[in-house]
Amino acid sequence: MKSDAVKKGMQQAPHRSLFNALGFTEEEMERPLVGIVSSYNEIVPGHMNLDKIAQAVKQGVALAGGVPVVFPAIAVCDGIAMGHVGMKYSLVTRDLIADSTEAMAIAHQFDALVMIPNCDKNVPGLLMAAARINVPTIFVSGGPMMAGHVGGCKRSLSSMFEAVGSYTAGMMSEDDVREYEQKVCPTCGSCSGMYTANSMNCLTEVLGMGLRGNGTIPAVYSDRIRLAKHAGMQVMELLKKNIRPRDIMTKDAILNALTVDMALGCSTNSMLHLPAIAHEVGFDFDISFANPISERTPNLCHLAPAGPTYMEDLNEAGGVYAVMKELADAGLLNTDCLTVTGKTVGENIADAKNTNPEVIRPIDHPYSKTGGLAVLKGNLAPDGSVVKRSAVAEEMLVHEGPARVFDCEEDAIAAIKGGEIVAGDVVVIRYEGPKGGPGMREMLNPTSAIAGMGLGSTVALITDGRFSGASRGASIGHVSPEAAVCGPIALVEEGDIIEIDIPNLKLNVRVSDEELAARRAKWQPREPKVTTGYLKRYAAMVTSGNRGAILEVPKA
């Protein structure tokens, strides 16, 4: 066993004395040491129940003969961090989580690991760590929040942000907003739409790293506790068979995840996280892979914010496995990939059934023949940009309009709420990329303000930052290269005509190459927004959004 390095032999007597201090028995010292990576904290609604999940996992590990040992991982609530300096610290935690989990697991020589994430950067950070550490590992998330109910309709966090925009536009009263405030987030769990957290928990299932239901069983269901116990037991089977993350998270598994992403209509943030996970297993993931996969993969689900259904509805309709079965029957998935069940994808989904064709459209009756995401390129985004095509109004799939240029999110929000943005405009928010932010903030506040003010079908937003999974509309993010490294988005001027053509995957500014070259010659780098601490180090090492904002040591 790997843990023998800290348990066996005379040289390890000092180590054993420290285990004695922890209360370990001799019997426990003979058994495998299983690290339980718990993301529990008391500030993130998606994580407030993870103490119960961790306890259930511990019971499962112990039942199967292992010794469970809990240690923590951090997590940020993107909703609470939204719209202020705190959002600079959201994406950057992904790498802190991966690094610190790697350090803890290797320093203490765990034989196996159970990862318990739930929200946004926490899931990909732990998937990255699992690939690095490469001991038998299984994931079990905390589960999604139940949808709220306002006025007889299901609602979620995106409804709340849009309500603020409606209030600003005089379309809702303060009492209306307060009712939303009290009702849209009714339980613990990751926010109830197909936002980033639920996207990544569902894709963890597809990757083969979580058991059936990992992405969809609601946080408040007792099924979630049973799932956690089974995950604890199953990690011991993985240990016996020596099945490791890199045996599971292969190139084919990652492409499966991208395919299901298209069918589910996942958050654009998956186009940051899948490349980062792929990087850890040695697969050079180009975001342009998305377009041919999207071209052949129909969009089967319109979960909030794209439509009126929620994670609980997807769970009742058959969950991720039912979506995978629809795709596999059409020959769109590699069904030979190994998973944490010890079986292949094909074996896992053989008995899956779609029980609600309104929630999961059959393969021959999709919402659209193409997938939920698209990568756009052109003279405004030579290295690519990402849009959640399934959440764009039909009339905005092709659009052109004058650029309204802002060098930070705050200035854009002030202009939107001040009534300065009108139908037809293209809002450009730049210097918010991985380096320029630094930290690549989510733009949920401006997109929600636009939608809430009734401009969602007439105004587009383009940024080198990123979007929350709760954003909808013609929201194009991850524009690469970013403004901070003199990408073309830095050269756009007020009033330039921006051309958006999502069906043909184009994003251009109607300015000649000669004029762009002249503007580039005059461009001057901006002073760094942050000059101390972790963000300074992060900005120095982070790559562009099209590469997943991975960290690399700068070349001399």
mmCIF file of N, CA and C in Angstrom, residues 46-157:
data_model
loop_
_atom_site.group_PDB
_atom_site.id
_atom_site.type_symbol
_atom_site.label_atom_id
_atom_site.label_comp_id
_atom_site.label_asym_id
_atom_site.label_seq_id
_atom_site.Cartn_x
_atom_site.Cartn_y
_atom_site.Cartn_z
ATOM 1 N N GLY A 46 -24.057 25.838 -1.522
ATOM 2 C CA GLY A 46 -23.818 24.526 -2.112
ATOM 3 C C GLY A 46 -22.937 23.629 -1.277
ATOM 4 N N HIS A 47 -22.338 24.185 -0.225
ATOM 5 C CA HIS A 47 -21.372 23.422 0.566
ATOM 6 C C HIS A 47 -21.794 23.243 2.024
ATOM 7 N N MET A 48 -22.875 23.876 2.408
ATOM 8 C CA MET A 48 -23.277 23.829 3.813
ATOM 9 C C MET A 48 -23.732 22.441 4.257
ATOM 10 N N ASN A 49 -24.039 21.566 3.283
ATOM 11 C CA ASN A 49 -24.463 20.204 3.609
ATOM 12 C C ASN A 49 -23.354 19.172 3.440
ATOM 13 N N LEU A 50 -22.167 19.611 3.087
ATOM 14 C CA LEU A 50 -21.116 18.646 2.759
ATOM 15 C C LEU A 50 -20.555 17.929 3.983
ATOM 16 N N ASP A 51 -20.805 18.467 5.177
ATOM 17 C CA ASP A 51 -20.410 17.718 6.372
ATOM 18 C C ASP A 51 -21.179 16.406 6.446
ATOM 19 N N LYS A 52 -22.459 16.433 6.053
ATOM 20 C CA LYS A 52 -23.274 15.216 6.047
ATOM 21 C C LYS A 52 -22.820 14.255 4.957
ATOM 22 N N ILE A 53 -22.445 14.803 3.801
ATOM 23 C CA ILE A 53 -21.928 13.962 2.717
ATOM 24 C C ILE A 53 -20.623 13.294 3.149
ATOM 25 N N ALA A 54 -19.745 14.071 3.776
ATOM 26 C CA ALA A 54 -18.464 13.524 4.237
ATOM 27 C C ALA A 54 -18.680 12.415 5.257
ATOM 28 N N GLN A 55 -19.630 12.611 6.169
ATOM 29 C CA GLN A 55 -19.912 11.593 7.175
ATOM 30 C C GLN A 55 -20.408 10.309 6.516
ATOM 31 N N ALA A 56 -21.260 10.451 5.507
ATOM 32 C CA ALA A 56 -21.770 9.280 4.799
ATOM 33 C C ALA A 56 -20.655 8.573 4.035
ATOM 34 N N VAL A 57 -19.775 9.345 3.411
ATOM 35 C CA VAL A 57 -18.629 8.745 2.718
ATOM 36 C C VAL A 57 -17.759 7.977 3.703
ATOM 37 N N LYS A 58 -17.497 8.576 4.845
ATOM 38 C CA LYS A 58 -16.680 7.896 5.861
ATOM 39 C C LYS A 58 -17.298 6.551 6.246
ATOM 40 N N GLN A 59 -18.615 6.529 6.411
ATOM 41 C CA GLN A 59 -19.277 5.274 6.762
ATOM 42 C C GLN A 59 -19.090 4.241 5.666
ATOM 43 N N GLY A 60 -19.205 4.698 4.402
ATOM 44 C CA GLY A 60 -19.030 3.781 3.287
ATOM 45 C C GLY A 60 -17.629 3.219 3.213
ATOM 46 N N VAL A 61 -16.626 4.064 3.397
ATOM 47 C CA VAL A 61 -15.232 3.622 3.377
ATOM 48 C C VAL A 61 -14.986 2.612 4.493
ATOM 49 N N ALA A 62 -15.455 2.931 5.693
ATOM 50 C CA ALA A 62 -15.249 2.039 6.833
ATOM 51 C C ALA A 62 -15.959 0.701 6.638
ATOM 52 N N LEU A 63 -17.181 0.738 6.084
ATOM 53 C CA LEU A 63 -17.920 -0.501 5.815
ATOM 54 C C LEU A 63 -17.150 -1.420 4.876
ATOM 55 N N ALA A 64 -16.398 -0.816 3.953
ATOM 56 C CA ALA A 64 -15.662 -1.598 2.956
ATOM 57 C C ALA A 64 -14.228 -1.892 3.382
ATOM 58 N N GLY A 65 -13.869 -1.532 4.616
ATOM 59 C CA GLY A 65 -12.570 -1.932 5.132
ATOM 60 C C GLY A 65 -11.464 -0.912 5.058
ATOM 61 N N GLY A 66 -11.791 0.328 4.743
ATOM 62 C CA GLY A 66 -10.772 1.366 4.702
ATOM 63 C C GLY A 66 -10.818 2.252 5.926
ATOM 64 N N VAL A 67 -9.807 3.095 6.064
ATOM 65 C CA VAL A 67 -9.750 4.054 7.170
ATOM 66 C C VAL A 67 -9.908 5.458 6.577
ATOM 67 N N PRO A 68 -11.083 6.077 6.779
ATOM 68 C CA PRO A 68 -11.326 7.398 6.195
ATOM 69 C C PRO A 68 -10.715 8.515 7.035
ATOM 70 N N VAL A 69 -10.087 9.482 6.351
ATOM 71 C CA VAL A 69 -9.478 10.622 7.020
ATOM 72 C C VAL A 69 -9.860 11.877 6.243
ATOM 73 N N VAL A 70 -10.539 12.806 6.908
ATOM 74 C CA VAL A 70 -11.048 14.005 6.238
ATOM 75 C C VAL A 70 -10.022 15.137 6.277
ATOM 76 N N PHE A 71 -9.853 15.795 5.132
ATOM 77 C CA PHE A 71 -9.130 17.069 5.110
ATOM 78 C C PHE A 71 -9.839 18.014 4.154
ATOM 79 N N PRO A 72 -9.622 19.337 4.285
ATOM 80 C CA PRO A 72 -10.482 20.309 3.600
ATOM 81 C C PRO A 72 -9.962 20.787 2.251
ATOM 82 N N ALA A 73 -10.908 21.312 1.461
ATOM 83 C CA ALA A 73 -10.598 22.107 0.272
ATOM 84 C C ALA A 73 -11.426 23.376 0.353
ATOM 85 N N ILE A 74 -10.886 24.469 -0.143
ATOM 86 C CA ILE A 74 -11.612 25.739 -0.092
ATOM 87 C C ILE A 74 -12.648 25.806 -1.214
ATOM 88 N N ALA A 75 -13.574 26.746 -1.089
ATOM 89 C CA ALA A 75 -14.561 27.003 -2.143
ATOM 90 C C ALA A 75 -15.103 28.413 -1.974
ATOM 91 N N VAL A 76 -15.311 29.086 -3.106
ATOM 92 C CA VAL A 76 -15.883 30.433 -3.133
ATOM 93 C C VAL A 76 -17.304 30.339 -3.668
ATOM 94 N N CYS A 77 -18.238 31.096 -3.092
ATOM 95 C CA CYS A 77 -19.587 31.221 -3.647
ATOM 96 C C CYS A 77 -19.562 32.326 -4.698
ATOM 97 N N ASP A 78 -19.706 31.944 -5.964
ATOM 98 C CA ASP A 78 -19.644 32.941 -7.034
ATOM 99 C C ASP A 78 -20.753 33.969 -6.910
ATOM 100 N N GLY A 79 -21.913 33.552 -6.441
ATOM 101 C CA GLY A 79 -23.018 34.499 -6.300
ATOM 102 C C GLY A 79 -22.701 35.603 -5.314
ATOM 103 N N ILE A 80 -22.121 35.235 -4.171
ATOM 104 C CA ILE A 80 -21.760 36.230 -3.157
ATOM 105 C C ILE A 80 -20.555 37.057 -3.613
ATOM 106 N N ALA A 81 -19.669 36.442 -4.396
ATOM 107 C CA ALA A 81 -18.474 37.147 -4.879
ATOM 108 C C ALA A 81 -18.770 38.039 -6.091
ATOM 109 N N MET A 82 -19.973 37.915 -6.651
ATOM 110 C CA MET A 82 -20.298 38.564 -7.920
ATOM 111 C C MET A 82 -20.350 40.096 -7.824
ATOM 112 N N GLY A 83 -19.817 40.757 -8.865
ATOM 113 C CA GLY A 83 -20.033 42.188 -9.029
ATOM 114 C C GLY A 83 -19.130 43.081 -8.205
ATOM 115 N N HIS A 84 -18.098 42.538 -7.593
ATOM 116 C CA HIS A 84 -17.143 43.360 -6.827
ATOM 117 C C HIS A 84 -15.774 42.693 -6.911
ATOM 118 N N VAL A 85 -14.814 43.208 -6.182
ATOM 119 C CA VAL A 85 -13.443 42.715 -6.276
ATOM 120 C C VAL A 85 -13.343 41.234 -5.936
ATOM 121 N N GLY A 86 -14.294 40.720 -5.158
ATOM 122 C CA GLY A 86 -14.252 39.308 -4.774
ATOM 123 C C GLY A 86 -14.283 38.362 -5.951
ATOM 124 N N MET A 87 -14.931 38.757 -7.062
ATOM 125 C CA MET A 87 -15.005 37.868 -8.215
ATOM 126 C C MET A 87 -13.635 37.637 -8.848
ATOM 127 N N LYS A 88 -12.687 38.523 -8.601
ATOM 128 C CA LYS A 88 -11.328 38.278 -9.080
ATOM 129 C C LYS A 88 -10.735 37.029 -8.429
ATOM 130 N N TYR A 89 -11.290 36.620 -7.302
ATOM 131 C CA TYR A 89 -10.747 35.494 -6.544
ATOM 132 C C TYR A 89 -11.516 34.198 -6.768
ATOM 133 N N SER A 90 -12.387 34.170 -7.761
ATOM 134 C CA SER A 90 -13.178 32.960 -8.008
ATOM 135 C C SER A 90 -12.416 31.955 -8.862
ATOM 136 N N LEU A 91 -12.202 32.259 -10.136
ATOM 137 C CA LEU A 91 -11.507 31.317 -11.022
ATOM 138 C C LEU A 91 -10.149 30.927 -10.472
ATOM 139 N N VAL A 92 -9.462 31.863 -9.842
ATOM 140 C CA VAL A 92 -8.099 31.594 -9.381
ATOM 141 C C VAL A 92 -8.064 30.525 -8.288
ATOM 142 N N THR A 93 -9.210 30.284 -7.622
ATOM 143 C CA THR A 93 -9.212 29.245 -6.590
ATOM 144 C C THR A 93 -9.105 27.852 -7.181
ATOM 145 N N ARG A 94 -9.458 27.704 -8.448
ATOM 146 C CA ARG A 94 -9.354 26.377 -9.081
ATOM 147 C C ARG A 94 -7.950 25.812 -8.933
ATOM 148 N N ASP A 95 -6.958 26.667 -9.152
ATOM 149 C CA ASP A 95 -5.574 26.199 -9.083
ATOM 150 C C ASP A 95 -5.093 26.076 -7.647
ATOM 151 N N LEU A 96 -5.600 26.944 -6.766
ATOM 152 C CA LEU A 96 -5.289 26.784 -5.339
ATOM 153 C C LEU A 96 -5.817 25.455 -4.821
ATOM 154 N N ILE A 97 -7.027 25.092 -5.237
ATOM 155 C CA ILE A 97 -7.637 23.831 -4.803
ATOM 156 C C ILE A 97 -6.832 22.651 -5.323
ATOM 157 N N ALA A 98 -6.484 22.697 -6.605
ATOM 158 C CA ALA A 98 -5.695 21.603 -7.174
ATOM 159 C C ALA A 98 -4.342 21.475 -6.479
ATOM 160 N N ASP A 99 -3.674 22.596 -6.289
ATOM 161 C CA ASP A 99 -2.334 22.572 -5.686
ATOM 162 C C ASP A 99 -2.367 22.088 -4.240
ATOM 163 N N SER A 100 -3.316 22.613 -3.463
ATOM 164 C CA SER A 100 -3.335 22.266 -2.036
ATOM 165 C C SER A 100 -3.769 20.819 -1.826
ATOM 166 N N THR A 101 -4.674 20.317 -2.671
ATOM 167 C CA THR A 101 -5.092 18.919 -2.551
ATOM 168 C C THR A 101 -3.959 17.987 -2.943
ATOM 169 N N GLU A 102 -3.253 18.336 -4.007
ATOM 170 C CA GLU A 102 -2.057 17.573 -4.393
ATOM 171 C C GLU A 102 -1.066 17.517 -3.230
ATOM 172 N N ALA A 103 -0.830 18.661 -2.607
ATOM 173 C CA ALA A 103 0.139 18.720 -1.504
ATOM 174 C C ALA A 103 -0.285 17.839 -0.337
ATOM 175 N N MET A 104 -1.553 17.937 0.050
ATOM 176 C CA MET A 104 -2.044 17.150 1.186
ATOM 177 C C MET A 104 -2.005 15.659 0.899
ATOM 178 N N ALA A 105 -2.430 15.271 -0.292
ATOM 179 C CA ALA A 105 -2.524 13.847 -0.610
ATOM 180 C C ALA A 105 -1.164 13.187 -0.698
ATOM 181 N N ILE A 106 -0.203 13.870 -1.290
ATOM 182 C CA ILE A 106 1.119 13.267 -1.459
ATOM 183 C C ILE A 106 1.925 13.364 -0.173
ATOM 184 N N ALA A 107 1.779 14.451 0.552
ATOM 185 C CA ALA A 107 2.507 14.588 1.816
ATOM 186 C C ALA A 107 2.131 13.498 2.805
ATOM 187 N N HIS A 108 0.864 13.052 2.769
ATOM 188 C CA HIS A 108 0.395 12.073 3.750
ATOM 189 C C HIS A 108 0.218 10.682 3.172
ATOM 190 N N GLN A 109 0.548 10.512 1.875
ATOM 191 C CA GLN A 109 0.624 9.189 1.243
ATOM 192 C C GLN A 109 -0.682 8.389 1.347
ATOM 193 N N PHE A 110 -1.783 9.034 1.009
ATOM 194 C CA PHE A 110 -3.069 8.330 1.004
ATOM 195 C C PHE A 110 -3.086 7.267 -0.090
ATOM 196 N N ASP A 111 -3.745 6.159 0.216
ATOM 197 C CA ASP A 111 -3.874 5.063 -0.754
ATOM 198 C C ASP A 111 -4.956 5.357 -1.786
ATOM 199 N N ALA A 112 -5.973 6.083 -1.399
ATOM 200 C CA ALA A 112 -7.091 6.402 -2.284
ATOM 201 C C ALA A 112 -7.729 7.694 -1.793
ATOM 202 N N LEU A 113 -8.588 8.274 -2.633
ATOM 203 C CA LEU A 113 -9.218 9.547 -2.303
ATOM 204 C C LEU A 113 -10.695 9.547 -2.693
ATOM 205 N N VAL A 114 -11.491 10.224 -1.894
ATOM 206 C CA VAL A 114 -12.867 10.550 -2.278
ATOM 207 C C VAL A 114 -12.975 12.068 -2.273
ATOM 208 N N MET A 115 -13.317 12.618 -3.410
ATOM 209 C CA MET A 115 -13.427 14.068 -3.558
ATOM 210 C C MET A 115 -14.886 14.486 -3.361
ATOM 211 N N ILE A 116 -15.128 15.484 -2.510
ATOM 212 C CA ILE A 116 -16.482 15.976 -2.250
ATOM 213 C C ILE A 116 -16.535 17.467 -2.595
ATOM 214 N N PRO A 117 -16.791 17.782 -3.860
ATOM 215 C CA PRO A 117 -16.954 19.176 -4.273
ATOM 216 C C PRO A 117 -18.431 19.493 -4.409
ATOM 217 N N ASN A 118 -18.739 20.707 -4.848
ATOM 218 C CA ASN A 118 -20.077 20.998 -5.342
ATOM 219 C C ASN A 118 -20.114 22.193 -6.274
ATOM 220 N N CYS A 119 -19.407 23.258 -5.973
ATOM 221 C CA CYS A 119 -19.614 24.485 -6.739
ATOM 222 C C CYS A 119 -18.445 24.823 -7.659
ATOM 223 N N ASP A 120 -18.791 25.434 -8.753
ATOM 224 C CA ASP A 120 -17.946 26.078 -9.744
ATOM 225 C C ASP A 120 -16.499 25.590 -9.836
ATOM 226 N N LYS A 121 -15.539 26.324 -9.254
ATOM 227 C CA LYS A 121 -14.115 26.021 -9.435
ATOM 228 C C LYS A 121 -13.673 24.825 -8.603
ATOM 229 N N ASN A 122 -14.488 24.496 -7.614
ATOM 230 C CA ASN A 122 -14.185 23.398 -6.715
ATOM 231 C C ASN A 122 -14.162 22.054 -7.437
ATOM 232 N N VAL A 123 -15.127 21.850 -8.362
ATOM 233 C CA VAL A 123 -15.205 20.576 -9.086
ATOM 234 C C VAL A 123 -14.006 20.414 -10.029
ATOM 235 N N PRO A 124 -13.758 21.370 -10.942
ATOM 236 C CA PRO A 124 -12.598 21.168 -11.826
ATOM 237 C C PRO A 124 -11.277 21.170 -11.078
ATOM 238 N N GLY A 125 -11.167 21.975 -10.018
ATOM 239 C CA GLY A 125 -9.927 21.973 -9.243
ATOM 240 C C GLY A 125 -9.611 20.602 -8.681
ATOM 241 N N LEU A 126 -10.624 19.910 -8.173
ATOM 242 C CA LEU A 126 -10.404 18.577 -7.618
ATOM 243 C C LEU A 126 -10.215 17.531 -8.716
ATOM 244 N N LEU A 127 -10.855 17.711 -9.870
ATOM 245 C CA LEU A 127 -10.589 16.810 -10.996
ATOM 246 C C LEU A 127 -9.146 16.958 -11.477
ATOM 247 N N MET A 128 -8.651 18.189 -11.509
ATOM 248 C CA MET A 128 -7.252 18.419 -11.873
ATOM 249 C C MET A 128 -6.320 17.746 -10.869
ATOM 250 N N ALA A 129 -6.641 17.893 -9.583
ATOM 251 C CA ALA A 129 -5.825 17.261 -8.537
ATOM 252 C C ALA A 129 -5.850 15.750 -8.665
ATOM 253 N N ALA A 130 -7.018 15.184 -8.935
ATOM 254 C CA ALA A 130 -7.136 13.728 -9.071
ATOM 255 C C ALA A 130 -6.228 13.213 -10.182
ATOM 256 N N ALA A 131 -6.187 13.947 -11.295
ATOM 257 C CA ALA A 131 -5.335 13.538 -12.412
ATOM 258 C C ALA A 131 -3.855 13.599 -12.031
ATOM 259 N N ARG A 132 -3.475 14.615 -11.275
ATOM 260 C CA ARG A 132 -2.065 14.750 -10.862
ATOM 261 C C ARG A 132 -1.654 13.654 -9.887
ATOM 262 N N ILE A 133 -2.476 13.448 -8.876
ATOM 263 C CA ILE A 133 -2.123 12.518 -7.792
ATOM 264 C C ILE A 133 -2.189 11.080 -8.290
ATOM 265 N N ASN A 134 -3.242 10.781 -9.055
ATOM 266 C CA ASN A 134 -3.419 9.501 -9.738
ATOM 267 C C ASN A 134 -3.370 8.286 -8.814
ATOM 268 N N VAL A 135 -4.062 8.383 -7.692
ATOM 269 C CA VAL A 135 -4.374 7.193 -6.895
ATOM 270 C C VAL A 135 -5.868 6.931 -7.089
ATOM 271 N N PRO A 136 -6.354 5.723 -6.815
ATOM 272 C CA PRO A 136 -7.782 5.447 -6.999
ATOM 273 C C PRO A 136 -8.648 6.510 -6.335
ATOM 274 N N THR A 137 -9.549 7.094 -7.112
ATOM 275 C CA THR A 137 -10.308 8.266 -6.668
ATOM 276 C C THR A 137 -11.724 8.204 -7.204
ATOM 277 N N ILE A 138 -12.669 8.652 -6.393
ATOM 278 C CA ILE A 138 -14.058 8.770 -6.812
ATOM 279 C C ILE A 138 -14.596 10.114 -6.339
ATOM 280 N N PHE A 139 -15.585 10.641 -7.069
ATOM 281 C CA PHE A 139 -16.203 11.925 -6.738
ATOM 282 C C PHE A 139 -17.638 11.710 -6.288
ATOM 283 N N VAL A 140 -18.064 12.494 -5.308
ATOM 284 C CA VAL A 140 -19.484 12.587 -4.977
ATOM 285 C C VAL A 140 -19.787 14.029 -4.584
ATOM 286 N N SER A 141 -20.633 14.675 -5.354
ATOM 287 C CA SER A 141 -20.921 16.082 -5.102
ATOM 288 C C SER A 141 -21.989 16.237 -4.027
ATOM 289 N N GLY A 142 -22.226 17.488 -3.640
ATOM 290 C CA GLY A 142 -23.256 17.775 -2.638
ATOM 291 C C GLY A 142 -24.652 17.879 -3.209
ATOM 292 N N GLY A 143 -24.762 17.942 -4.549
ATOM 293 C CA GLY A 143 -26.063 17.949 -5.195
ATOM 294 C C GLY A 143 -26.641 19.334 -5.425
ATOM 295 N N PRO A 144 -27.581 19.430 -6.371
ATOM 296 C CA PRO A 144 -28.173 20.722 -6.713
ATOM 297 C C PRO A 144 -29.266 21.167 -5.746
ATOM 298 N N MET A 145 -29.453 22.467 -5.676
ATOM 299 C CA MET A 145 -30.530 23.112 -4.936
ATOM 300 C C MET A 145 -31.865 22.831 -5.625
ATOM 301 N N MET A 146 -32.925 22.766 -4.862
ATOM 302 C CA MET A 146 -34.260 22.726 -5.446
ATOM 303 C C MET A 146 -34.597 24.111 -6.008
ATOM 304 N N ALA A 147 -35.391 24.138 -7.057
ATOM 305 C CA ALA A 147 -35.827 25.421 -7.616
ATOM 306 C C ALA A 147 -36.732 26.141 -6.623
ATOM 307 N N GLY A 148 -36.681 27.468 -6.666
ATOM 308 C CA GLY A 148 -37.617 28.256 -5.885
ATOM 309 C C GLY A 148 -38.932 28.419 -6.632
ATOM 310 N N HIS A 149 -39.930 28.963 -5.972
ATOM 311 C CA HIS A 149 -41.235 29.199 -6.607
ATOM 312 C C HIS A 149 -41.697 30.619 -6.305
ATOM 313 N N VAL A 150 -41.960 31.372 -7.347
ATOM 314 C CA VAL A 150 -42.501 32.725 -7.208
ATOM 315 C C VAL A 150 -43.668 32.855 -8.181
ATOM 316 N N GLY A 151 -44.820 33.230 -7.660
ATOM 317 C CA GLY A 151 -45.980 33.407 -8.520
ATOM 318 C C GLY A 151 -46.383 32.155 -9.268
ATOM 319 N N GLY A 152 -46.155 30.987 -8.649
ATOM 320 C CA GLY A 152 -46.544 29.732 -9.276
ATOM 321 C C GLY A 152 -45.569 29.222 -10.311
ATOM 322 N N CYS A 153 -44.444 29.901 -10.498
ATOM 323 C CA CYS A 153 -43.429 29.481 -11.474
ATOM 324 C C CYS A 153 -42.124 29.145 -10.763
ATOM 325 N N LYS A 154 -41.408 28.174 -11.321
ATOM 326 C CA LYS A 154 -40.091 27.842 -10.780
ATOM 327 C C LYS A 154 -39.106 28.957 -11.110
ATOM 328 N N ARG A 155 -38.260 29.273 -10.132
ATOM 329 C CA ARG A 155 -37.270 30.331 -10.304
ATOM 330 C C ARG A 155 -35.945 29.889 -9.701
ATOM 331 N N SER A 156 -34.880 30.640 -10.054
ATOM 332 C CA SER A 156 -33.547 30.321 -9.533
ATOM 333 C C SER A 156 -32.734 31.606 -9.410
ATOM 334 N N LEU A 157 -31.448 31.465 -9.125
ATOM 335 C CA LEU A 157 -30.608 32.632 -8.869
ATOM 336 C C LEU A 157 -30.561 33.589 -10.053
#
